[in-house]
Tab-separated table of C-alpha atoms in Angstrom:
chain	number	residue	atom	x	y	z
A	214	GLY	CA	7.091	-0.337	24.729
A	215	LEU	CA	8.448	2.100	22.288
A	216	LEU	CA	11.186	-0.085	20.781
A	217	GLU	CA	8.649	-2.889	20.160
A	218	ALA	CA	6.173	-0.424	18.533
A	219	LEU	CA	8.853	0.936	16.240
A	220	ALA	CA	10.205	-2.460	15.278
A	221	TYR	CA	6.882	-4.252	14.958
A	222	PRO	CA	4.119	-1.726	14.474
A	223	GLU	CA	1.657	-4.541	13.547
A	224	GLY	CA	2.727	-6.681	16.456
A	225	GLY	CA	4.605	-10.014	16.197
A	226	ALA	CA	7.823	-9.472	18.113
A	227	ASP	CA	8.926	-12.805	19.490
A	228	ALA	CA	10.273	-13.471	23.024
A	229	GLY	CA	13.948	-13.320	21.922
A	230	ASP	CA	13.596	-9.858	20.381
A	231	LEU	CA	11.532	-8.570	23.411
A	232	GLU	CA	14.236	-9.832	25.703
A	233	LEU	CA	16.932	-7.780	23.972
A	234	MET	CA	14.713	-4.703	23.783
A	235	ARG	CA	14.064	-4.868	27.594
A	236	ALA	CA	17.808	-5.400	28.193
A	237	PHE	CA	18.672	-2.400	26.187
A	238	ALA	CA	16.123	-0.119	27.700
A	239	GLN	CA	17.102	-1.153	31.188
A	240	GLU	CA	20.826	-1.228	30.898
A	241	TRP	CA	21.917	1.521	28.467
A	242	PRO	CA	21.853	4.327	30.988
A	243	GLU	CA	24.212	2.472	33.270
A	244	VAL	CA	26.520	1.553	30.353
A	245	ILE	CA	26.735	5.190	29.257
A	246	GLU	CA	27.357	6.388	32.825
A	247	THR	CA	30.044	3.791	33.376
A	248	LEU	CA	31.889	4.558	30.175
A	249	GLN	CA	31.882	8.267	31.008
A	250	SER	CA	32.714	8.040	34.648
A	251	GLN	CA	35.747	5.761	33.979
A	252	GLY	CA	36.995	8.184	31.236
A	253	LEU	CA	36.518	5.651	28.472
A	254	MET	CA	34.187	7.905	26.438
A	255	ASN	CA	33.137	11.501	26.450
A	256	LEU	CA	29.607	12.319	25.228
A	257	GLN	CA	27.563	15.429	25.142
A	258	VAL	CA	23.885	16.212	24.346
A	259	VAL	CA	23.207	17.739	20.846
A	260	ASP	CA	21.541	21.136	20.709
A	261	VAL	CA	18.992	22.124	18.065
A	262	ARG	CA	20.243	24.270	15.207
A	263	ASP	CA	17.902	27.183	14.928
A	264	GLN	CA	15.711	29.279	17.424
A	265	GLU	CA	12.602	28.108	15.278
A	266	ASP	CA	13.611	24.541	16.036
A	267	HIS	CA	13.616	25.441	19.857
A	268	ALA	CA	10.041	26.669	19.468
A	269	ARG	CA	8.929	23.439	17.644
A	270	VAL	CA	10.409	21.241	20.279
A	271	GLU	CA	8.755	23.118	23.064
A	272	ALA	CA	5.426	22.916	21.249
A	273	LEU	CA	5.813	19.205	20.953
A	274	LEU	CA	6.714	18.808	24.659
A	275	ARG	CA	3.627	20.814	25.610
A	276	ARG	CA	1.406	18.768	23.362
A	277	LYS	CA	2.645	15.545	25.080
A	278	MET	CA	2.160	17.131	28.566
A	279	ALA	CA	-1.392	18.128	27.594
A	280	ALA	CA	-2.198	14.675	26.285
A	281	ASP	CA	-0.937	12.997	29.503
A	282	PRO	CA	-1.269	15.159	32.692
A	283	ALA	CA	0.934	12.523	34.426
A	284	LEU	CA	3.809	12.925	32.086
A	285	GLY	CA	5.776	15.108	34.453
A	286	GLY	CA	5.728	12.459	37.165
A	287	LYS	CA	6.797	9.827	34.645
A	288	THR	CA	9.697	11.753	33.072
A	289	GLY	CA	10.631	14.712	35.143
A	290	ILE	CA	9.411	17.287	32.469
A	291	SER	CA	8.225	20.412	34.108
A	292	GLU	CA	7.884	24.125	33.620
A	293	GLN	CA	11.149	24.571	35.353
A	294	ASN	CA	13.081	22.597	32.703
A	295	ILE	CA	10.970	22.712	29.612
A	296	LYS	CA	12.846	25.705	28.055
A	297	ALA	CA	16.188	23.782	28.584
A	298	LEU	CA	14.734	20.568	27.080
A	299	SER	CA	13.439	22.510	24.068
A	300	GLY	CA	16.942	23.440	23.204
A	301	LEU	CA	18.003	19.867	22.701
A	302	MET	CA	17.816	17.850	19.552
A	303	PRO	CA	14.646	15.548	19.422
A	304	SER	CA	15.046	11.833	18.769
A	305	TYR	CA	14.104	10.339	15.409
A	306	CYS	CA	10.896	8.945	16.899
A	307	ALA	CA	10.016	12.042	18.894
A	308	GLU	CA	6.507	12.351	17.487
A	309	HIS	CA	5.537	8.794	18.598
A	310	PRO	CA	3.121	8.742	21.429
A	311	LEU	CA	5.354	6.267	23.365
A	312	ASP	CA	8.358	8.521	23.135
A	313	LEU	CA	7.586	10.284	26.514
A	314	CYS	CA	10.661	12.364	26.703
A	315	PRO	CA	11.369	13.256	22.973
A	316	SER	CA	14.348	15.488	23.472
A	317	GLY	CA	17.644	15.284	25.333
A	318	LYS	CA	18.507	11.681	24.433
A	319	VAL	CA	20.664	12.384	21.409
A	320	LEU	CA	24.355	12.112	22.311
A	321	SER	CA	27.451	12.787	20.200
A	322	PRO	CA	31.089	12.076	20.904
A	323	SER	CA	33.203	14.976	22.188
A	324	GLY	CA	37.009	14.974	21.797
A	325	GLY	CA	37.070	12.440	19.156
A	326	THR	CA	34.832	10.099	17.065
A	327	THR	CA	33.046	7.130	18.675
A	328	SER	CA	35.439	4.670	17.033
A	329	ARG	CA	38.562	6.607	18.073
A	330	GLN	CA	37.427	6.963	21.658
A	331	LEU	CA	36.593	3.206	21.895
A	332	GLU	CA	40.007	2.350	20.339
A	333	LYS	CA	41.638	4.480	22.966
A	334	ALA	CA	39.680	2.825	25.727
A	335	VAL	CA	40.637	-0.640	24.595
A	336	LYS	CA	44.350	0.408	24.558
A	337	SER	CA	44.076	1.849	28.030
A	338	PHE	CA	43.804	-1.701	29.385
A	339	ALA	CA	47.156	-2.771	28.020
A	340	PRO	CA	48.972	-5.119	28.411
A	341	ARG	CA	45.727	-7.039	29.217
A	342	SER	CA	44.403	-5.843	25.765
A	343	GLU	CA	45.840	-5.830	22.295
A	344	ILE	CA	44.452	-4.645	18.922
A	345	ARG	CA	45.971	-6.999	16.338
A	346	MET	CA	45.518	-5.862	12.791
A	347	GLY	CA	45.642	-8.099	9.683
A	348	ALA	CA	44.381	-10.989	11.759
A	349	GLU	CA	41.709	-13.004	9.895
A	350	VAL	CA	39.606	-15.214	12.040
A	351	LEU	CA	38.970	-18.432	10.128
A	352	ASP	CA	37.042	-20.507	12.646
A	353	VAL	CA	36.387	-21.098	16.313
A	354	VAL	CA	38.291	-23.671	18.402
A	355	LYS	CA	36.259	-26.064	20.498
A	356	ASP	CA	36.887	-28.199	23.526
A	357	GLY	CA	33.846	-30.523	23.328
A	358	GLU	CA	30.791	-28.183	22.904
A	359	ARG	CA	32.595	-25.204	24.393
A	360	VAL	CA	34.292	-22.504	22.260
A	361	VAL	CA	37.767	-21.957	23.688
A	362	GLY	CA	39.414	-19.848	21.132
A	363	VAL	CA	39.794	-18.878	17.425
A	364	LYS	CA	41.853	-20.006	14.432
A	365	VAL	CA	43.533	-16.977	12.866
A	366	ARG	CA	45.477	-16.357	9.650
A	367	ASP	CA	48.020	-13.519	9.347
A	368	ALA	CA	47.173	-11.375	6.378
A	369	ASN	CA	50.827	-10.845	5.452
A	370	SER	CA	52.664	-14.101	6.068
A	371	LYS	CA	49.538	-16.363	5.682
A	372	ALA	CA	50.630	-18.231	8.673
A	373	GLU	CA	47.800	-19.776	10.710
A	374	TYR	CA	47.775	-20.029	14.463
A	375	VAL	CA	45.395	-20.314	17.422
A	376	VAL	CA	44.378	-17.750	20.021
A	377	ARG	CA	42.797	-19.306	23.146
A	378	ALA	CA	40.253	-17.621	25.371
A	379	ALA	CA	40.201	-17.838	29.114
A	380	ARG	CA	36.543	-17.039	29.503
A	381	GLY	CA	34.944	-16.683	26.029
A	382	VAL	CA	35.185	-15.439	22.522
A	383	VAL	CA	33.164	-12.388	21.504
A	384	PHE	CA	32.531	-11.721	17.748
A	385	ALA	CA	31.930	-8.120	16.796
A	386	SER	CA	32.983	-8.574	13.172
A	387	GLY	CA	30.127	-6.648	11.435
A	388	GLY	CA	27.653	-7.750	8.897
A	389	PHE	CA	28.037	-9.028	5.277
A	390	SER	CA	27.577	-5.880	3.253
A	391	ARG	CA	30.948	-6.467	1.576
A	392	ASN	CA	29.994	-9.917	0.399
A	393	GLN	CA	28.059	-9.582	-2.826
A	394	ALA	CA	26.917	-13.159	-3.042
A	395	MET	CA	25.432	-12.991	0.417
A	396	LEU	CA	23.764	-9.587	-0.327
A	397	ASP	CA	22.213	-11.104	-3.528
A	398	GLU	CA	20.998	-14.162	-1.645
A	399	HIS	CA	19.425	-12.425	1.357
A	400	LEU	CA	18.627	-8.900	0.227
A	401	GLY	CA	18.238	-9.312	-3.583
A	402	SER	CA	20.239	-7.584	-6.347
A	403	GLY	CA	19.119	-4.093	-5.614
A	404	VAL	CA	21.822	-3.037	-3.077
A	405	PHE	CA	24.451	-0.899	-4.843
A	406	GLY	CA	26.812	0.228	-2.144
A	407	THR	CA	27.672	0.483	1.583
A	408	CYS	CA	29.784	2.458	3.998
A	409	ALA	CA	30.490	-0.642	6.010
A	410	ALA	CA	34.148	-1.527	6.633
A	411	PRO	CA	35.735	-3.506	3.800
A	412	THR	CA	36.214	-6.515	6.165
A	413	ASN	CA	32.431	-6.788	6.844
A	414	THR	CA	32.148	-9.970	4.641
A	415	GLY	CA	29.871	-12.120	6.837
A	416	ASP	CA	32.674	-14.259	8.382
A	417	PHE	CA	30.781	-14.892	11.633
A	418	ALA	CA	27.539	-16.080	9.804
A	419	GLN	CA	29.675	-18.450	7.781
A	420	ILE	CA	31.401	-19.820	10.773
A	421	CYS	CA	28.102	-20.315	12.541
A	422	GLN	CA	26.739	-22.267	9.625
A	423	ARG	CA	29.616	-24.606	9.727
A	424	HIS	CA	28.960	-25.346	13.298
A	425	GLY	CA	25.128	-25.786	12.998
A	426	VAL	CA	24.217	-22.393	14.654
A	427	PRO	CA	21.104	-21.089	12.824
A	428	LEU	CA	20.963	-17.699	11.438
A	429	SER	CA	18.056	-15.323	11.601
A	430	GLY	CA	16.966	-11.927	10.104
A	431	MET	CA	19.332	-12.209	7.245
A	432	ASP	CA	16.965	-10.143	4.957
A	433	ARG	CA	17.305	-7.022	7.133
A	434	ALA	CA	19.790	-4.212	6.983
A	435	TRP	CA	20.394	-0.652	8.173
A	436	LEU	CA	19.408	1.216	4.944
A	437	LYS	CA	20.196	4.433	3.209
A	438	GLN	CA	20.348	5.765	-0.332
A	439	VAL	CA	23.539	6.023	-2.422
A	440	VAL	CA	24.324	8.295	-5.328
A	441	LEU	CA	25.045	6.212	-8.606
A	442	PRO	CA	27.434	5.351	-9.884
A	443	PHE	CA	28.604	4.342	-6.428
A	444	LYS	CA	32.070	5.636	-5.595
A	445	PHE	CA	33.646	4.522	-2.369
A	446	PRO	CA	35.084	6.257	-0.327
A	447	ALA	CA	34.329	9.498	-2.039
A	448	ARG	CA	30.562	8.961	-1.888
A	449	VAL	CA	29.670	6.650	0.967
A	450	GLY	CA	25.987	7.227	0.912
A	451	VAL	CA	23.203	9.642	1.765
A	452	PHE	CA	22.088	10.080	5.289
A	453	PHE	CA	20.149	13.281	5.117
A	454	LEU	CA	18.645	15.001	2.096
A	455	ASN	CA	19.537	18.412	3.467
A	456	GLY	CA	18.871	20.795	0.650
A	457	ASP	CA	15.699	22.847	0.442
A	458	SER	CA	15.152	23.498	-3.205
A	459	PHE	CA	14.816	19.843	-4.234
A	460	PHE	CA	12.375	16.928	-4.248
A	461	VAL	CA	12.619	13.130	-5.188
A	462	VAL	CA	10.631	11.367	-7.782
A	463	ASP	CA	10.373	7.838	-9.048
A	464	ARG	CA	10.247	6.654	-12.686
A	465	THR	CA	6.750	8.180	-12.992
A	466	GLY	CA	8.046	11.658	-12.393
A	467	ARG	CA	6.130	12.066	-9.259
A	468	ARG	CA	7.092	12.272	-5.502
A	469	PHE	CA	6.265	9.113	-3.483
A	470	ALA	CA	7.149	10.134	0.131
A	471	CYS	CA	8.476	12.911	2.305
A	472	GLU	CA	12.032	13.556	1.447
A	473	LYS	CA	12.808	14.537	5.080
A	474	ASN	CA	11.981	10.936	6.360
A	475	PHE	CA	15.025	9.472	8.035
A	476	TYR	CA	17.376	7.333	6.030
A	477	GLN	CA	16.012	3.936	7.101
A	478	GLN	CA	12.529	4.985	6.162
A	479	ARG	CA	13.717	6.265	2.817
A	480	GLY	CA	15.533	3.078	2.203
A	481	MET	CA	12.505	0.974	3.019
A	482	GLN	CA	10.425	3.008	0.599
A	483	MET	CA	12.802	1.580	-2.091
A	484	PHE	CA	13.504	-1.810	-0.663
A	485	ARG	CA	9.907	-2.876	-0.596
A	486	HIS	CA	9.237	-1.430	-3.995
A	487	PRO	CA	11.272	-2.892	-6.959
A	488	GLU	CA	9.819	-0.303	-9.284
A	489	ARG	CA	11.987	2.202	-7.196
A	490	ARG	CA	15.227	0.410	-7.904
A	491	PHE	CA	16.260	3.985	-8.957
A	492	VAL	CA	14.826	7.236	-7.714
A	493	PHE	CA	15.738	10.703	-8.830
A	494	TYR	CA	16.975	13.655	-6.716
A	495	ILE	CA	15.740	16.794	-8.531
A	496	PHE	CA	17.263	20.071	-7.490
A	497	ASP	CA	18.812	23.311	-8.807
A	498	GLU	CA	22.063	25.076	-9.198
A	499	ARG	CA	21.251	27.116	-6.031
A	500	SER	CA	21.119	23.981	-3.918
A	501	ARG	CA	24.186	22.622	-5.754
A	502	GLU	CA	26.105	25.693	-4.638
A	503	LYS	CA	24.684	25.719	-0.972
A	504	TYR	CA	24.654	22.086	-0.041
A	505	GLU	CA	27.410	20.319	-1.901
A	506	GLY	CA	29.536	17.738	-0.325
A	507	PRO	CA	28.653	15.042	2.375
A	508	ILE	CA	30.334	16.932	5.428
A	509	LYS	CA	29.010	20.438	4.719
A	510	SER	CA	25.309	19.256	4.760
A	511	LEU	CA	25.469	16.154	6.943
A	512	GLY	CA	25.118	13.678	4.155
A	513	SER	CA	23.821	15.510	1.276
A	514	PRO	CA	23.725	13.519	-1.908
A	515	ILE	CA	25.075	16.584	-3.938
A	516	PRO	CA	28.770	15.790	-4.775
A	517	ALA	CA	31.546	18.195	-3.848
A	518	ASP	CA	32.588	20.565	-6.530
A	519	GLY	CA	34.718	18.718	-9.130
A	520	ASP	CA	33.479	15.295	-8.016
A	521	GLY	CA	30.239	15.062	-10.026
A	522	ASP	CA	31.150	14.537	-13.567
A	523	ASP	CA	30.073	10.896	-13.520
A	524	CYS	CA	26.772	11.427	-11.776
A	525	LEU	CA	25.431	15.028	-12.135
A	526	VAL	CA	22.737	15.603	-14.861
A	527	HIS	CA	21.947	19.194	-15.950
A	528	GLY	CA	18.981	20.796	-17.805
A	529	LYS	CA	17.884	24.158	-18.762
A	530	ASP	CA	14.320	22.801	-18.598
A	531	VAL	CA	12.486	19.630	-17.630
A	532	VAL	CA	12.686	18.199	-21.118
A	533	GLU	CA	16.471	18.445	-21.306
A	534	LEU	CA	16.918	17.173	-17.753
A	535	ALA	CA	14.709	14.081	-18.466
A	536	ALA	CA	16.772	13.422	-21.608
A	537	GLY	CA	19.895	13.490	-19.481
A	538	LEU	CA	18.359	11.116	-16.967
A	539	ARG	CA	17.422	8.678	-19.734
A	540	ALA	CA	21.040	8.701	-20.913
A	541	LYS	CA	22.296	8.111	-17.422
A	542	LEU	CA	20.041	5.221	-16.869
A	543	ALA	CA	21.096	3.624	-20.100
A	544	GLU	CA	24.616	3.491	-18.532
A	545	LEU	CA	23.408	2.111	-15.174
A	546	ASP	CA	20.745	-0.327	-16.335
A	547	PRO	CA	19.400	-0.403	-19.783
A	548	ASP	CA	16.383	-2.471	-18.701
A	549	PHE	CA	15.105	0.249	-16.437
A	550	ALA	CA	13.192	3.022	-18.099
A	551	LEU	CA	11.321	6.240	-17.220
A	552	ALA	CA	7.577	6.217	-17.705
A	553	ASP	CA	6.400	7.506	-21.115
A	554	ASP	CA	4.837	10.647	-19.536
A	555	PHE	CA	7.720	11.257	-17.166
A	556	ASP	CA	8.526	14.735	-18.671
A	557	ALA	CA	4.957	15.976	-18.287
A	558	GLN	CA	4.582	14.498	-14.739
A	559	LEU	CA	7.898	15.891	-13.713
A	560	GLN	CA	6.857	19.416	-14.984
A	561	GLY	CA	3.683	19.258	-13.000
A	562	GLN	CA	5.429	18.073	-9.829
A	563	LEU	CA	7.975	20.914	-10.198
A	564	ASP	CA	5.131	23.464	-10.470
A	565	ARG	CA	3.319	22.021	-7.524
A	566	PHE	CA	6.317	21.833	-5.335
A	567	ASN	CA	7.287	25.454	-5.926
A	568	GLY	CA	3.817	26.417	-4.862
A	569	PHE	CA	4.139	24.366	-1.743
A	570	ALA	CA	7.506	26.042	-0.887
A	571	ARG	CA	6.064	29.540	-1.307
A	572	ALA	CA	3.055	28.588	0.933
A	573	GLY	CA	5.109	26.751	3.515
A	574	LYS	CA	2.815	23.628	3.471
A	575	ASP	CA	3.220	20.285	1.643
A	576	PRO	CA	-0.238	18.812	1.239
A	577	GLU	CA	1.161	15.811	-0.605
A	578	PHE	CA	3.609	14.411	1.982
A	579	GLN	CA	3.624	17.066	4.849
A	580	ARG	CA	7.317	17.910	4.507
A	581	GLY	CA	8.482	19.917	7.502
A	582	ASP	CA	5.491	19.058	9.722
A	583	ASN	CA	7.336	16.364	11.681
A	584	VAL	CA	9.312	18.097	14.487
A	585	ALA	CA	12.283	15.681	14.503
A	586	GLU	CA	12.577	15.882	10.727
A	587	TYR	CA	12.502	19.657	10.779
A	588	CYS	CA	15.199	19.926	13.427
A	589	TRP	CA	17.499	17.375	11.916
A	590	HIS	CA	17.407	19.488	8.694
A	591	THR	CA	20.392	21.926	8.320
A	592	PRO	CA	20.132	25.463	9.586
A	593	ARG	CA	17.810	27.678	7.596
A	594	GLY	CA	19.379	28.833	4.340
A	595	SER	CA	20.496	32.491	4.640
A	596	ASP	CA	18.229	33.390	1.523
A	597	ASN	CA	15.273	31.224	2.634
A	598	THR	CA	12.618	33.605	3.787
A	599	PHE	CA	9.677	31.219	3.176
A	600	PRO	CA	7.628	29.845	6.047
A	601	ASN	CA	9.074	26.303	5.988
A	602	LYS	CA	12.897	26.024	6.143
A	603	THR	CA	12.830	22.573	4.484
A	604	MET	CA	11.355	23.921	1.180
A	605	TYR	CA	12.423	26.644	-1.333
A	606	PRO	CA	11.251	27.011	-4.933
A	607	LEU	CA	13.480	25.447	-7.601
A	608	GLU	CA	14.800	27.644	-10.428
A	609	PRO	CA	13.207	25.978	-13.546
A	610	THR	CA	15.863	26.991	-15.936
A	611	ARG	CA	18.891	25.781	-13.835
A	612	LEU	CA	17.927	22.173	-12.970
A	613	CYS	CA	20.098	19.305	-11.859
A	614	ALA	CA	19.476	15.655	-11.066
A	615	LEU	CA	21.070	12.642	-9.561
A	616	VAL	CA	20.240	9.023	-9.727
A	617	MET	CA	20.006	7.256	-6.377
A	618	GLY	CA	19.823	3.544	-5.489
A	619	LEU	CA	19.682	1.584	-2.359
A	620	GLY	CA	22.648	1.032	-0.048
A	621	THR	CA	23.425	-0.117	3.489
A	622	LEU	CA	25.230	1.035	6.519
A	623	ASP	CA	25.542	-2.641	7.104
A	624	THR	CA	23.356	-5.679	7.368
A	625	LYS	CA	21.778	-6.782	10.765
A	626	GLY	CA	21.180	-10.487	10.581
A	627	GLY	CA	23.055	-13.467	11.958
A	628	PRO	CA	22.727	-15.846	14.843
A	629	ARG	CA	20.520	-14.952	17.678
A	630	ILE	CA	21.909	-13.764	21.066
A	631	ASN	CA	20.303	-13.614	24.525
A	632	ARG	CA	20.470	-10.507	26.870
A	633	HIS	CA	23.905	-11.525	27.937
A	634	GLY	CA	25.241	-11.615	24.440
A	635	GLN	CA	25.533	-15.382	24.348
A	636	VAL	CA	25.043	-16.923	20.933
A	637	LEU	CA	22.066	-19.244	20.795
A	638	GLY	CA	22.472	-22.744	19.228
A	639	ALA	CA	20.043	-24.915	17.300
A	640	ASP	CA	18.312	-26.030	20.454
A	641	GLY	CA	17.740	-22.474	21.690
A	642	GLY	CA	20.331	-22.743	24.375
A	643	ALA	CA	23.534	-20.718	24.678
A	644	VAL	CA	26.565	-22.011	22.976
A	645	ALA	CA	29.177	-22.217	25.798
A	646	GLY	CA	32.020	-19.741	25.401
A	647	LEU	CA	30.614	-17.959	22.281
A	648	TYR	CA	29.235	-14.298	22.284
A	649	GLY	CA	28.159	-11.902	19.654
A	650	ALA	CA	27.727	-8.136	19.360
A	651	GLY	CA	26.796	-5.555	16.775
A	652	ASN	CA	25.907	-6.194	13.173
A	653	CYS	CA	27.176	-9.772	13.117
A	654	VAL	CA	24.188	-10.991	15.069
A	655	ARG	CA	20.445	-10.632	14.636
A	656	SER	CA	19.134	-7.284	15.609
A	657	SER	CA	15.951	-6.964	17.596
A	658	THR	CA	15.024	-3.800	15.690
A	659	ASN	CA	13.496	-5.743	12.719
A	660	TYR	CA	13.308	-3.233	9.884
A	661	SER	CA	13.327	-0.153	12.031
A	662	TYR	CA	16.040	2.434	12.924
A	663	PRO	CA	14.912	3.788	16.359
A	664	ALA	CA	17.670	6.384	16.912
A	665	SER	CA	20.939	7.806	15.718
A	666	GLY	CA	23.668	5.316	16.590
A	667	VAL	CA	21.358	2.441	16.932
A	668	THR	CA	23.731	0.199	15.011
A	669	LEU	CA	25.657	-0.048	18.367
A	670	SER	CA	22.646	-1.323	20.286
A	671	ASN	CA	23.259	-5.091	20.248
């Protein structure tokens, strides 16, 4: 199905991953309905941002209906509801042929963030539930081969004690993005930052290794870009490149992909190419003024006013900008250099991009053609009267640049689980009493990122 095609476009998904994909596809509607009906979470569908987005989603729906006359029977899409569906945000993979109903599946929390709502939900079960802070789990406690509890250390007193479980122990302790040694071992030395919780240090993976439970998918992560030098928590990473008068180049001075690709795609374009250890976000003062700060533009790399002294490079022309980038690279990594003809290539790229922006078409990487990428872009700039809202010509005498490296939301490798969340041991069977969820276990998504919020899918 769709999840398999996204995770393994060349094939090769194993039985364990397919089992988890099927479980997610079959069970998520009931899970969401249960959470909402019991008042544990409040979610709402997300609307598109502009009227022009509405038209693009409708055109996509009609293309899918034309390609498959039976689509209405499969999905319920009809002339009676197509206008309403066209007003809803498309999923990241909306253009994929197997995404039969590409809009209306994107949900956002209402009345509090996802984490706050889940915290409130857990507390609602008190006194049967308790959130205990400053409690570091050191190991599992076993009775024979069954896990019956955990050994805990109090962060303040350093006292150690045992918490016993009546039915089972569930680890949801996150990945290992905050463990530099594990990152270097499994992902290489090119990861510069993360927005994962400071406690995501791979504890469960290490516990599993001590008990002979095999690990899998340790070289995989939920990826994004980060502005360098990395500065947590002021700059937690780049989700969307939401300006319009900007483009991204590598050390050659040329673009290498569509900048509106989603964050996992952009991360993979760097992860699989060591020569893109650093890439360069080229923009102008207009975009700096319009799209500064992470909240204002949903993850823009442009730092908020007053927070860019250590990362922003300025230039009155390409030559001055390139000189500033060379100086910045000398601070970050003296062994990484721009190509000898970077200045000339960047000037050519700037001239070409400005022409694309005026024409509204990007023949190099089709920026703005993908319906989902277009809709997830911020609302059209008030001064952008060009055909494609994702592009606007840069002012060549007021240039700016940022250096970006690779970062993670978190890693997504660890022990395998089955569809019931049971951790699988060396013999492939379930470890009695031991369960895992989230980023501390192997994800069935491989290197893909099928949808917003997918980090909750395990």
